Coordinates of C-alpha atoms and ligand atoms in Angstrom, one line a residue:
X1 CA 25.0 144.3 58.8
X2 CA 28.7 143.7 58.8
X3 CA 30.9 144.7 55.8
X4 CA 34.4 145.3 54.9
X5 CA 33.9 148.9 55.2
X6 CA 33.4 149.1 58.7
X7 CA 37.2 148.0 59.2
X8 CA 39.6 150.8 60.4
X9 CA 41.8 152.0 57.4
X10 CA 44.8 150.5 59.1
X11 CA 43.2 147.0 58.9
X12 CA 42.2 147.7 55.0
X13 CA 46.1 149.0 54.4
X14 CA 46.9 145.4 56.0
X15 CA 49.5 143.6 53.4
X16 CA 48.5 140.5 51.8
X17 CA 49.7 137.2 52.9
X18 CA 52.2 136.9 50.0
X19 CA 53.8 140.4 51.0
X20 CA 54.1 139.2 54.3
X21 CA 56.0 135.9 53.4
X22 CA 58.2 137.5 50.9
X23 CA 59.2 140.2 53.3
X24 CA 59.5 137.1 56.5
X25 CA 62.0 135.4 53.7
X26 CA 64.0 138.1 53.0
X27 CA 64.5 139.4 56.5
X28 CA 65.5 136.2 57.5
X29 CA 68.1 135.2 54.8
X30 CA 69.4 138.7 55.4
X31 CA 69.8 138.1 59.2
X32 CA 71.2 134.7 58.5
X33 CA 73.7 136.0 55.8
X34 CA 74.9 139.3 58.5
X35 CA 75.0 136.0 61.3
X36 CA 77.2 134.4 59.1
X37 CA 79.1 137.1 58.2
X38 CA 79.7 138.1 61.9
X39 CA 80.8 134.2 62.4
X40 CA 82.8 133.8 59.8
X41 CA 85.0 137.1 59.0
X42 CA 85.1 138.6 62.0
X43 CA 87.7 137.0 64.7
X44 CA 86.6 136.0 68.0
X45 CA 88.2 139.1 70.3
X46 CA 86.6 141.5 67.7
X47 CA 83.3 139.0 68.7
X48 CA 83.6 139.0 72.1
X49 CA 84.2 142.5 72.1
X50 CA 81.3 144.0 70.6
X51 CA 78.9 141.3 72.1
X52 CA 80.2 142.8 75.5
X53 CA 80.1 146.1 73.7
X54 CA 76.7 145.9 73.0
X55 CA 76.1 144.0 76.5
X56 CA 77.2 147.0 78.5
X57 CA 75.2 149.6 76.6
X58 CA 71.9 147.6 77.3
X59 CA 72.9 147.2 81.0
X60 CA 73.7 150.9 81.6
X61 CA 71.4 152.7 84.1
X62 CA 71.2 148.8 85.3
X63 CA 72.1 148.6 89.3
X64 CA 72.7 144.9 88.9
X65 CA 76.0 143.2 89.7
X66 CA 76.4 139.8 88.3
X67 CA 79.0 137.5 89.4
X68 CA 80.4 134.7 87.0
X69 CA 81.4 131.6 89.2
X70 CA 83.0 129.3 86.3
X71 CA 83.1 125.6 86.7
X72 CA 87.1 125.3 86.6
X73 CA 90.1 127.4 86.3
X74 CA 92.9 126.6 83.8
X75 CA 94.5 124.4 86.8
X76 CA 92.0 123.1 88.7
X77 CA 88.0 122.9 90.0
X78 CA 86.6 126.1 91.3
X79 CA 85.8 125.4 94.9
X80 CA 82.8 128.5 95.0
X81 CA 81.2 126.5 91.8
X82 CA 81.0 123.4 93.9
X83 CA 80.0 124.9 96.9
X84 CA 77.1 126.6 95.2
X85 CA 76.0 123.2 93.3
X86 CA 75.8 121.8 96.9
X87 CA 74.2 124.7 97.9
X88 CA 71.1 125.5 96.0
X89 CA 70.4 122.1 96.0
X90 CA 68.8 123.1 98.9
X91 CA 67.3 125.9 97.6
X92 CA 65.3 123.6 95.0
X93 CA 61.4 124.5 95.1
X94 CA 58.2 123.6 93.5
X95 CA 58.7 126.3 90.9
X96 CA 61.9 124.4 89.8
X97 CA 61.3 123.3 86.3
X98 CA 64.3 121.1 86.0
X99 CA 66.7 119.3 88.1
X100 CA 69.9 116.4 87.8
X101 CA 69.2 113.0 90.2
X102 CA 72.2 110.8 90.9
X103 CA 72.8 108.0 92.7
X104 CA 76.0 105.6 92.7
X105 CA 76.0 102.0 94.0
X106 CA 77.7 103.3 96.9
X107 CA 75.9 106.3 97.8
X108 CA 73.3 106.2 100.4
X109 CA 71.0 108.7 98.7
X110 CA 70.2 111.0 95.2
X111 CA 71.9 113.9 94.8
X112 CA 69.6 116.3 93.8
X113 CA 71.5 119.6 91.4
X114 CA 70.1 122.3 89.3
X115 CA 70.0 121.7 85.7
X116 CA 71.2 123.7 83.1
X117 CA 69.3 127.5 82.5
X118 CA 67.3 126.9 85.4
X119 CA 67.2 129.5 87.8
X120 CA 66.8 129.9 91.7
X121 CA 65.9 133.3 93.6
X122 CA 67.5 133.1 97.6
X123 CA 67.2 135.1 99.8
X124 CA 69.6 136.4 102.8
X125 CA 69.2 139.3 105.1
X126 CA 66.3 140.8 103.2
X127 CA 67.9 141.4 100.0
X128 CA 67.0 139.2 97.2
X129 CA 69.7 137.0 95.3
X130 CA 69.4 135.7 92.0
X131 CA 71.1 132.1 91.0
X132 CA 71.1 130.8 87.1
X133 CA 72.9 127.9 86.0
X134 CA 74.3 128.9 82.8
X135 CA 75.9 126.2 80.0
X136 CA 78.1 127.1 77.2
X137 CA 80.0 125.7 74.7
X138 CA 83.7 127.4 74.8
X139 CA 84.9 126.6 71.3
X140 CA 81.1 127.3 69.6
X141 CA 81.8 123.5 68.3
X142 CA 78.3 123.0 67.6
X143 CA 78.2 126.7 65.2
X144 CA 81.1 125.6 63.5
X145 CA 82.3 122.4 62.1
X146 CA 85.8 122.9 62.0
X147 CA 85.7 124.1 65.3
X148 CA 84.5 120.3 66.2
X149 CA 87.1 118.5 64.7
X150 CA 89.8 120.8 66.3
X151 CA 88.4 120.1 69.7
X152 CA 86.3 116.4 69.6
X153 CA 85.9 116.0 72.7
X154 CA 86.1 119.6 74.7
X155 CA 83.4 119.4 77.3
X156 CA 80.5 122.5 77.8
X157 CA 82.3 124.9 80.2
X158 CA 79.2 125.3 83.0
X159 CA 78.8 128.3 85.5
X160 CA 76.5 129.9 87.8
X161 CA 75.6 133.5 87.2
X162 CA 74.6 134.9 90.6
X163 CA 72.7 138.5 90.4
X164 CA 71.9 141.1 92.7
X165 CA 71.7 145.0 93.5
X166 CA 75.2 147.0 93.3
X167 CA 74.6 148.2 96.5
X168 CA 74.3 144.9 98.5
X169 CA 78.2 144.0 97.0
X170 CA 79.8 144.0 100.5
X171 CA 76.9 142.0 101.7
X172 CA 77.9 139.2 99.0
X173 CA 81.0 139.0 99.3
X174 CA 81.7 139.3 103.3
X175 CA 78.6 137.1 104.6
X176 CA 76.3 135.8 101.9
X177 CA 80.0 133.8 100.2
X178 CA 80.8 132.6 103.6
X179 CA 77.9 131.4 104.3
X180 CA 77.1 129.2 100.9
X181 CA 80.6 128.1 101.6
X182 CA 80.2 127.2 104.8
X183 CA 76.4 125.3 104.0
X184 CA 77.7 123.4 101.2
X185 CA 81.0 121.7 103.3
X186 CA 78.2 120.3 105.8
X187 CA 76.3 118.7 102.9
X188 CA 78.9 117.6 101.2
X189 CA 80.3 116.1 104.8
X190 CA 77.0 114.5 104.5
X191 CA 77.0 113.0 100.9
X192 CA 80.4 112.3 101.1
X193 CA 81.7 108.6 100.8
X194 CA 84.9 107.9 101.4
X195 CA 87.7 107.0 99.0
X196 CA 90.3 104.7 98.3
X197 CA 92.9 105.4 95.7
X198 CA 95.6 103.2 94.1
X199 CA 98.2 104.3 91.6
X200 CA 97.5 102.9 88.1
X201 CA 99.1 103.0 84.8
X202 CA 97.2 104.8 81.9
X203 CA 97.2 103.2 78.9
X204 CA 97.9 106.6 76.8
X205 CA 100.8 108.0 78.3
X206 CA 101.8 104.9 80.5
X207 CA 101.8 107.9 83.4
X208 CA 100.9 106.9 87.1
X209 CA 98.0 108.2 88.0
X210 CA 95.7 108.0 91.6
X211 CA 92.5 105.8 90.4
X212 CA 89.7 106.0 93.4
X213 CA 86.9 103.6 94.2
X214 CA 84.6 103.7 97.1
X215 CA 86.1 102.5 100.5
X216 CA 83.9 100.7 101.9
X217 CA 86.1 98.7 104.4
X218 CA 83.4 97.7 107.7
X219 CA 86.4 98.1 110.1
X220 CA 85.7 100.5 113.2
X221 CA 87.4 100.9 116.2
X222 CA 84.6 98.6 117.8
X223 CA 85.6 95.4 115.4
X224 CA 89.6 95.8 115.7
X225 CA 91.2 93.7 118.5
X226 CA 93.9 95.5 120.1
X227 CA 94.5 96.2 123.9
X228 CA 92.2 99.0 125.1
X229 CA 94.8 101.1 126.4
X230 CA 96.5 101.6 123.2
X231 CA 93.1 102.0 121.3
X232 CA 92.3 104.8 124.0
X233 CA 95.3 106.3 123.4
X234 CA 95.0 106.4 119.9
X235 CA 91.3 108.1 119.3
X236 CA 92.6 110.3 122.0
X237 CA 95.9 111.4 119.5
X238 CA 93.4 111.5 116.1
X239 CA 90.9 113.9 117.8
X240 CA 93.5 115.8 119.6
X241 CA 95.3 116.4 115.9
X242 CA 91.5 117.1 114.4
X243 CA 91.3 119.9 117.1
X244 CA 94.9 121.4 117.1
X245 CA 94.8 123.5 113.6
X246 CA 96.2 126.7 115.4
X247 CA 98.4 124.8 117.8
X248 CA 100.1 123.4 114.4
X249 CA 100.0 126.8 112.9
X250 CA 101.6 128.8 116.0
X251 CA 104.5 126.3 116.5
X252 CA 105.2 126.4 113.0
X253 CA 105.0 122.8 112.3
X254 CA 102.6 121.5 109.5
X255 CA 99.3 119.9 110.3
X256 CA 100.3 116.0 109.6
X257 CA 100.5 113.1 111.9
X258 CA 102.4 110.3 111.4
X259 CA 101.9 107.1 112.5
X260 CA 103.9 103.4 112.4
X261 CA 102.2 100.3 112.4
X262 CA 104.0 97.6 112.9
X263 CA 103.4 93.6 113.7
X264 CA 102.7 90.3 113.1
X265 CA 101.2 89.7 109.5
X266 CA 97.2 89.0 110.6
X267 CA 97.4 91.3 113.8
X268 CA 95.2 93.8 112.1
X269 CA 97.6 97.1 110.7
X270 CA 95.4 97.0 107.7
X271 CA 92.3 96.8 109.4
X272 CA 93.1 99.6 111.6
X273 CA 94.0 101.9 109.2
X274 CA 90.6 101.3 107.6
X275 CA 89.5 102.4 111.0
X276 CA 91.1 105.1 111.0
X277 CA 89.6 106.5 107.9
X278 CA 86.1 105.8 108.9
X279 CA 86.3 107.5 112.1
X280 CA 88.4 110.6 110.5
X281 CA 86.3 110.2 107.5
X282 CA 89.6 111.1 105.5
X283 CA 90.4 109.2 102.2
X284 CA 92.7 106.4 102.0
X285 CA 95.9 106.7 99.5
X286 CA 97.4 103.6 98.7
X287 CA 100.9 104.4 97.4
X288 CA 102.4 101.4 96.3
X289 CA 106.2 102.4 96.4
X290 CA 106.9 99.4 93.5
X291 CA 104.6 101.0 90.8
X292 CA 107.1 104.3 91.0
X293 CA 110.2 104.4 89.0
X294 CA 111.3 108.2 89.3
X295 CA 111.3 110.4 92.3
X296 CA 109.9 113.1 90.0
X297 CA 106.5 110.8 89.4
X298 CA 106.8 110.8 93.3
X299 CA 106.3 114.2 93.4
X300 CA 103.4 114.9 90.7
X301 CA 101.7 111.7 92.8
X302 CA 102.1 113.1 96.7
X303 CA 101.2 116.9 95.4
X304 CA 97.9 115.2 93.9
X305 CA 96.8 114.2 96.7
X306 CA 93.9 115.5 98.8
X307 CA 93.4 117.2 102.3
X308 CA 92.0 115.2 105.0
X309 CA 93.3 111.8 103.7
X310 CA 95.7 108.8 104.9
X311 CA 98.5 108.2 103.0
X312 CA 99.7 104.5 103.4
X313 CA 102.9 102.9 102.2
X314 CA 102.4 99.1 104.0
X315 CA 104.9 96.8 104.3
X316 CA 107.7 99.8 104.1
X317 CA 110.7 97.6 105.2
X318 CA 110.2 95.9 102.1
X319 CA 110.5 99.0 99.9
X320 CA 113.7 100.0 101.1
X321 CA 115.9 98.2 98.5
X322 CA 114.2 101.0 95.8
X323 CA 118.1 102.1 96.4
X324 CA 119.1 99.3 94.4
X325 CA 116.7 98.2 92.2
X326 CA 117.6 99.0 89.1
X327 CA 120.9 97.9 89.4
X328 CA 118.8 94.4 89.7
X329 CA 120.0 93.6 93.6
X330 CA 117.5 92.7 96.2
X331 CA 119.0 93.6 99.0
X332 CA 118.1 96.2 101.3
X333 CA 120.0 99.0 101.1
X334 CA 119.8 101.4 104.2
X335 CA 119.5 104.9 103.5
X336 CA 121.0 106.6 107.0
X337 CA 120.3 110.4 108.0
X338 CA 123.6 110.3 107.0
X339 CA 123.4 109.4 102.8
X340 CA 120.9 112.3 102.3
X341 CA 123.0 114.6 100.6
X342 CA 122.8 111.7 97.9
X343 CA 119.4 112.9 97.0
X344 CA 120.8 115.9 95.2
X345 CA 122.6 113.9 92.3
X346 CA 121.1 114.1 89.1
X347 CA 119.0 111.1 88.1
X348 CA 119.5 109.5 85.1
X349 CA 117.7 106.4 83.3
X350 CA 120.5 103.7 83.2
X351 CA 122.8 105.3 85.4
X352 CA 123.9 103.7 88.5
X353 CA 122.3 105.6 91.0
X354 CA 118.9 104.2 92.1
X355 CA 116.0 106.7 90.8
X356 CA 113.5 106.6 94.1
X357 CA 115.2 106.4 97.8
X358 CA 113.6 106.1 101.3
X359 CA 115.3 109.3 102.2
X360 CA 113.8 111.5 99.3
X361 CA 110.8 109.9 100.2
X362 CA 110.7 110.8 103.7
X363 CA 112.8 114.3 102.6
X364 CA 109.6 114.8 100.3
X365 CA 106.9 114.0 102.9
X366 CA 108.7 116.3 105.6
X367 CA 109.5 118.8 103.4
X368 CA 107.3 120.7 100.4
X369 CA 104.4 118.3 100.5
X370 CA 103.2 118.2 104.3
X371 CA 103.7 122.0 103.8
X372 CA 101.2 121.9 100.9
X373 CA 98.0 120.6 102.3
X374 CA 96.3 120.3 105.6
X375 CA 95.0 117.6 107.8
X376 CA 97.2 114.7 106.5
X377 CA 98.2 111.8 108.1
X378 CA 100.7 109.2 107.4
X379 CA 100.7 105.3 107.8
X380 CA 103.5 103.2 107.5
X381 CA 103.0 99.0 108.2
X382 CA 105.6 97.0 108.6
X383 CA 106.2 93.4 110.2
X384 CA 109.9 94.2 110.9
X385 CA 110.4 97.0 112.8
X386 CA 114.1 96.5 113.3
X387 CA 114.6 95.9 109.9
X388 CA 113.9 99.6 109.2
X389 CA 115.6 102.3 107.9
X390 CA 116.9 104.4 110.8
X391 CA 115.3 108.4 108.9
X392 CA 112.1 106.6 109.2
X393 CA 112.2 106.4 113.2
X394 CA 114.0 109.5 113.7
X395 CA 111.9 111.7 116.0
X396 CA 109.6 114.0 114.3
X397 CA 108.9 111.6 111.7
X398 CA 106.5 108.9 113.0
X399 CA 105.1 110.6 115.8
X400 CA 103.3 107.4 117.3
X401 CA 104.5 103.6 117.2
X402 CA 102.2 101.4 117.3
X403 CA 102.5 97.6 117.8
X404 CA 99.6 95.0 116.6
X405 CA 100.2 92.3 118.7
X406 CA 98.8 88.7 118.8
X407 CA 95.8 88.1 120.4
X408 CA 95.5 88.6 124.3
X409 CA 92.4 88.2 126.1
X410 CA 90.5 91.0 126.2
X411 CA 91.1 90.8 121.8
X412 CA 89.9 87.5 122.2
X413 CA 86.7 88.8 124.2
X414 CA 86.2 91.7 121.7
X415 CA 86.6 89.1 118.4
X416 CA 84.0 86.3 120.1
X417 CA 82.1 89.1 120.9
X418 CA 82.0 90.4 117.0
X419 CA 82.0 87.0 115.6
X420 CA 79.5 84.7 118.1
X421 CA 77.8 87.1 119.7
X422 CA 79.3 86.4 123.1
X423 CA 78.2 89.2 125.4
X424 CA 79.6 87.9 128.4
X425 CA 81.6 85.6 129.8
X426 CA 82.1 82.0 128.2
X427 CA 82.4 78.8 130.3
X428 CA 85.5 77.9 127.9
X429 CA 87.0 81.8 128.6
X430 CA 89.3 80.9 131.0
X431 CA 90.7 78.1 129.4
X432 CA 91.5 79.9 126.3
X433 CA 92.6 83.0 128.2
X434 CA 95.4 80.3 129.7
X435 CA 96.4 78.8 126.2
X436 CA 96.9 82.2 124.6
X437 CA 99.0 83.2 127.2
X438 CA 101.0 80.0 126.4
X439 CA 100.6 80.0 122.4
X440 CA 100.9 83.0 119.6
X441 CA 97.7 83.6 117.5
X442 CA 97.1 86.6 115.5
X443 CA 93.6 87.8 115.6
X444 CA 93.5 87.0 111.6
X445 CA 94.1 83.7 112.9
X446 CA 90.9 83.5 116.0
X447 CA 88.5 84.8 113.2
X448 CA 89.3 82.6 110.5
X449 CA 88.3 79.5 113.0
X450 CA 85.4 81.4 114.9
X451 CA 83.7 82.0 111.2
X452 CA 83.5 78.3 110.9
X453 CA 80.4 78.1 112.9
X454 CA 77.6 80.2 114.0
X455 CA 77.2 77.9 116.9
X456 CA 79.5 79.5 120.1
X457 CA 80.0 76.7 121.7
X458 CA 81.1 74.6 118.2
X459 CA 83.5 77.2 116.9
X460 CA 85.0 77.9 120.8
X461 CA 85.6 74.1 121.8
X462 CA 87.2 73.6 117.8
X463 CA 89.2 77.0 118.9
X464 CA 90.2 75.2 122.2
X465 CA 91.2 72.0 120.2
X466 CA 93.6 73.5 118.0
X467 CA 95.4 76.0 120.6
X468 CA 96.2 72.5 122.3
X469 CA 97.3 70.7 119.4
X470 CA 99.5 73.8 118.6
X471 CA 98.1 74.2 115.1
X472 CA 98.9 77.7 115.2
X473 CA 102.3 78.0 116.3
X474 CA 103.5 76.9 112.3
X475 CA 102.3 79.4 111.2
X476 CA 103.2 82.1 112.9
X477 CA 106.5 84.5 110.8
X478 CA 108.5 86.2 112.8
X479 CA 107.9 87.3 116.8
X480 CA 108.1 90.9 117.5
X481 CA 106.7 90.7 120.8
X482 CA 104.1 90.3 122.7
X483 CA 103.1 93.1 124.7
X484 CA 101.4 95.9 122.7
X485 CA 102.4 99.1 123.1
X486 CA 102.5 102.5 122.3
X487 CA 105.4 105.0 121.9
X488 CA 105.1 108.8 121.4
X489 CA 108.3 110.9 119.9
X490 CA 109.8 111.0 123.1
X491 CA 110.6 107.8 123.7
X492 CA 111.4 107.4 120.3
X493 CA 114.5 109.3 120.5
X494 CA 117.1 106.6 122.6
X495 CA 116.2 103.6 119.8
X496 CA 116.7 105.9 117.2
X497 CA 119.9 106.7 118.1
X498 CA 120.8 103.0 118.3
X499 CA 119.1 102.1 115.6
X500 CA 121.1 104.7 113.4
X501 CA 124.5 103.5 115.3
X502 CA 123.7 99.9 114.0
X503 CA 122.7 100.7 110.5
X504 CA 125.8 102.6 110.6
X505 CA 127.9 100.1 111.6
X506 CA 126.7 97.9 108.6
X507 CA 126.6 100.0 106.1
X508 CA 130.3 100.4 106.6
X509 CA 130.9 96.8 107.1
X510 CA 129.0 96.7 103.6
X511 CA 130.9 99.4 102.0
X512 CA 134.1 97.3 103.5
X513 CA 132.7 93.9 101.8
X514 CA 132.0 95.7 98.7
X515 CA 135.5 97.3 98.4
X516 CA 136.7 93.6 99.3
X517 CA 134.5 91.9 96.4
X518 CA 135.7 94.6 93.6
X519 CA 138.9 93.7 94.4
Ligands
LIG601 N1 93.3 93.2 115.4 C1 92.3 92.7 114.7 N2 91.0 92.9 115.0 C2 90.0 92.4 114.3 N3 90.2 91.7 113.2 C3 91.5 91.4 112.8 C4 92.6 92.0 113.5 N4 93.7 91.6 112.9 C5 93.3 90.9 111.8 N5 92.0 90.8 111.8 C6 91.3 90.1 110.7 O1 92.2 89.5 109.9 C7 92.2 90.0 108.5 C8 93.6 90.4 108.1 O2 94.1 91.4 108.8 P1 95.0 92.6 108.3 O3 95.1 92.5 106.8 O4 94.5 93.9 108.8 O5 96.4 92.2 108.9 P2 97.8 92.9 108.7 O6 98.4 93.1 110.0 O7 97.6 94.1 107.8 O8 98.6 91.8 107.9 P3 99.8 92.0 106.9 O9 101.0 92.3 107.8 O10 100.0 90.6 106.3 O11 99.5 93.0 106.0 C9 91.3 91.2 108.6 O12 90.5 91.3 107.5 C10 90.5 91.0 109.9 O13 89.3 90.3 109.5
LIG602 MG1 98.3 94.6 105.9

C-alpha cells in the first residue's frame, strides 16, 4: 500500500503552499520595485546602454547578424521598409499566425501585410533568412504617464528585424537587398493606383499642402479625338523618354519632358493629360498657380513632389499676371527672358514687387527641381497660345507643342465610334464629314449631342440638324486654328524669337505708357 513514506526526501522537504506564496509575493514586489527603480531614476542613455550592454553579452559567441530596417528616418519614409512590407507579403504561409487585409474603394484587390511580431523565414541561395516584424513604442508612452501627455499623439515606430549568419553578410547586402528591392517595385507597380493631387490649405498652419485622391479619370489614348498623326507621334515621344534614362544622363540634361497643350476650350487638353497618366502610370499634380502667394511655398510644393508624375499648371496664360497681383491689377504682365534678373530681389509682404513670377517659375522647374527627381514631365494648357509669355516657349523649355484642334473627321469617326458604337462607316458620314469642314465644333461639343441618344441614327441626324442650323458656331471662343499639329524644339526656335521681339516691343511701349500716366 501506498503511503507518505515512499516519497523521495526531496518531495517530503517540498515547502508548503503558504511558503510558496509568500516567497511568489515577495519576489515579485521586489522585481516590480528594482523595475521601477530602473524606470524611474535611471535616465534613458544609461537605459539604453545597459539593455544593449546586457544584449551583447547574451549574443556573444552568437554568429547572427541582425539588421534593423526602421519604418522612417528623421526626414522621410525608408524605401528598404517598404520594399520589404511589399515583399514578404509574398512570402505569407500557412504557418502565418497573423496578417493586416486592406482594401480602399479604389483598389482592385486586398493588400495582404505581416502583422506586428510575426515572423517569416525566406530563403535565397541556400542560406536561410529570418524576417520579424517588430513594434515599439519610441517614447515608452504606455510605461509612463507623463511620457503620454508629452507626446499624445506620437505613433509606434515599426521595423523589420531581418536575421541571418555573419558569414552570408555579402550575400545580403549585394544580391539578397537587390533582389527584395527589385520584387517589391513590380508588386507595388501592380497595386498601385494612380494619384491625383491638389494643393489645399490646412486648417492649422494655413500652409499649402499636396492633398491626393485616386485618379480615376477613364481617358486613354483610344477615347481622345485628335488626328492620328499627332497621337502617333506623341506615344512615340512618351515611350522614347521612358526608355532614354542614360541618354538623359550622358548629355547631361535632366530626365523631364515638357509638353504644351494648347487649344480650343472642349478640344480635349484635359482629357489628354489624363491619358497621359494612365498610359505612363505617373501621378497627376495639379498646381494651381492662384492658391500660391510666395515663391518660397513654390519651392517647398515642387520639391514635394514625386518621381514618375505630371505636373500640370492649365490654363497658364491666365496665370501670368501673378507679376501684378498683389498690387491688385489684372493685367498680364509679361515676364521676358529679359526681366529675369528681377527674380533675385528680396520679396517682401506689402512691397511692390509681385511675390510669385512666370520666370521664377519656369527658373525653378529648369533649374534645382528637374535636377531633383527623375522621370517628370511637365504640362502646360492653354487656349491662347500667342498670348504667352515668350520664357515659356523658348527652346528647351516645352519640348513638344501640341495643338487640340476642333473636330475633323477621323475625331468625329473615333468619338461615334466611342459614343454609338459605330464600327464602320455611317450613311450620314459623308455629310457630316462636309459640314465640319465648313463649321468649328470641338469634340466637347460632338459628345455632348451624341450622349443624347443611344440610338445612332437619332443622335447622328439631331448632330446633322444642328451643324446646318449653325448652333455651334456661338459658341465657339476664340480660333486658333484648324489644323493640328505638332512642333518639336526645333521648330520652336524661329516663333520664339518673334514672339520674344513682340513681347518686347510691348513691354516697352508699356513701360512708355506707364512713364506717360505717372506723369
Ligand atoms: N479630343 C477629345 N476626345 C475625346 N473627348 C473629348 C475631347 N475633347 C473634349 N472631349 C470631351 O469633352 C470634355 C471636356 O474636355 P476637356 O476638359 O478635356 O477640354 P479642355 O480642352 O481641357 O477644355 P478647357 O480649355 O476648357 O480646359 C471631356 O470630358 C471629354 O468628354
Ligand atoms: Mg482643361
Amino acid at each position: 500500500m501506498f503511503s507518505f513514506n515512499d516519497f523521495p526526501s526531496s518531495f517530503k522537504d517540498f515547502p508548503s503552499t503558504s511558503t510558496l506564496f509568500s516567497w511568489y509575493a515577495s519576489t515579485t514586489a521586489s522585481v516590480m520595485m528594482i523595475r521601477t527603480m530602473f524606470n524611474d531614476l535611471l535616465p534613458e542613455v544609461v537605459r539604453t546602454y545597459l539593455c544593449s550592454f546586457f544584449l551583447n553579452i547574451f549574443k556573444r559567441g552568437s554568429n547572427e547578424l541582425t539588421l534593423v530596417i526602421e519604418e522612417s528616418t528623421s526626414f522621410s519614409q525608408n524605401q528598404i521598409y517598404e520594399a520589404s512590407d511589399a515583399y514578404l507579403s509574398t512570402k505569407i504561409t500557412s504557418k502565418t499566425k497573423r496578417v493586416k487585409i486592406c482594401k480602399t474603394p479604389y483598389q482592385k484587390n486586398i493588400t495582404v501585410r505581416l502583422e506586428k511580431n510575426e515572423e517569416i523565414v525566406d530563403t535565397f541561395e541556400g542560406v536561410e533568412l529570418t524576417w520579424r516584424h517588430v513594434c515599439f513604442d519610441p517614447a515608452h508612452r504606455l510605461n509612463n504617464p507623463a511620457r503620454l501627455m508629452q507626446y499624445p499623439v506620437r505613433p509606434e515606430k515599426k521595423a523589420f528585424e531581418l536575421t541571418f549568419h555573419q558569414k552570408n553578410k555579402d550575400m545580403v547586402f549585394n544580391s539578397y537587398m537587390p533582389f527584395v528591392l527589385q520584387k517589391a517595385n513590380a508588386i507595388s507597380e501592380e497595386e498601385r493606383s494612380l494619384s491625383m493631387y491638389t494643393l489645399s490649405k490646412m486648417e492649422v498652419d494655413k500652409s499649402i499642402k499636396w492633398a491626393s485622391i485616386n485618379l480615376e479619370h477613364p481617358a486613354t489614348f483610344d477615347t481622345i479625338a485628335m488626328e492620328p498623326k499627332l497621337k502617333r507621334n506623341l506615344i512615340e515621344d512618351l515611350n522614347r523618354f521612358l526608355r532614354r534614362k542614360d541618354f538623359y544622363k550622358r548629355v547631361g540634361r535632366a530626365w523631364k519632358r515638357g509638353y504644351l497643350l494648347y487649344g480650343p476650350p472642349g478640344t480635349g487638353k484635359s482629357s489628354l493629360v489624363a491619358a497621359m497618366a494612365n498610359y505612363l502610370k505617373f501621378d497627376v499634380y495639379d498646381l494651381q498657380l492662384a492658391s500660391i502667394m510666395h515663391d518660397s511655398d513654390l519651392r517647398k510644393l515642387l520639391l514635394q513632389t514625386g518621381n514618375r508624375s505630371i505636373l500640370v499648371i492649365e490654363d497658364i496664360d491666365c496665370s501670368a499676371d501673378l507679376t501684378d497681383r498683389r498690387n491688385g491689377s489684372t493685367l498680364p504682365e509679361a515676364s521676358c527672358p529679359d526681366d529675369e534678373e528681377d527674380d533675385d530681389q528680396p520679396d517682401s509682404v506689402g512691397g511692390k514687387r509681385s511675390m510669385l513670377t512666370l520666370s521664377g517659375l519656369l527658373n525653378f522647374i529648369d533649374g534645382l527641381w528637374s535636377s531633383c527627381g527623375d522621370e517628370r514631365i511637365i504640362v502646360f494648357t492653354t487656349n491662347h497660345k500667342e498670348r504667352l509669355d515668350p520664357a515659356l516657349l523658348r527652346p528647351g523649355r516645352m519640348d513638344m507643342h501640341i495643338h487640340m484642334s476642333y473636330c475633323t473627321p477621323s475625331g468625329f469617326r473615333l468619338l461615334a465610334s466611342n459614343y454609338l458604337g459605330i464600327s464602320g462607316e455611317h450613311n450620314l458620314f459623308g455629310e457630316i464629314d462636309g459640314l465640319l469642314r465648313i463649321n468649328q465644333v470641338t469634340p466637347a461639343q460632338v459628345a455632348e449631342v451624341l450622349m443624347k441618344s443611344e440610338d445612332a441614327d437619332v443622335a447622328l441626324r439631331g448632330f446633322v440638324k444642328k451643324l446646318k442650323r449653325k448652333d455651334f458656331n456661338e459658341d465657339v471662343e476664340g480660333d486658333i486654328g484648324e489644323a493640328s499639329e505638332v512642333e518639336t524644339i526645333e521648330t520652336q526656335m524661329q516663333h520664339t524669337e518673334n514672339s520674344c521681339q513682340k513681347a518686347r516691343r510691348k513691354k516697352k511701349g508699356k513701360g512708355k505708357k506707364k512713364i506717360q500716366a505717372a506723369s
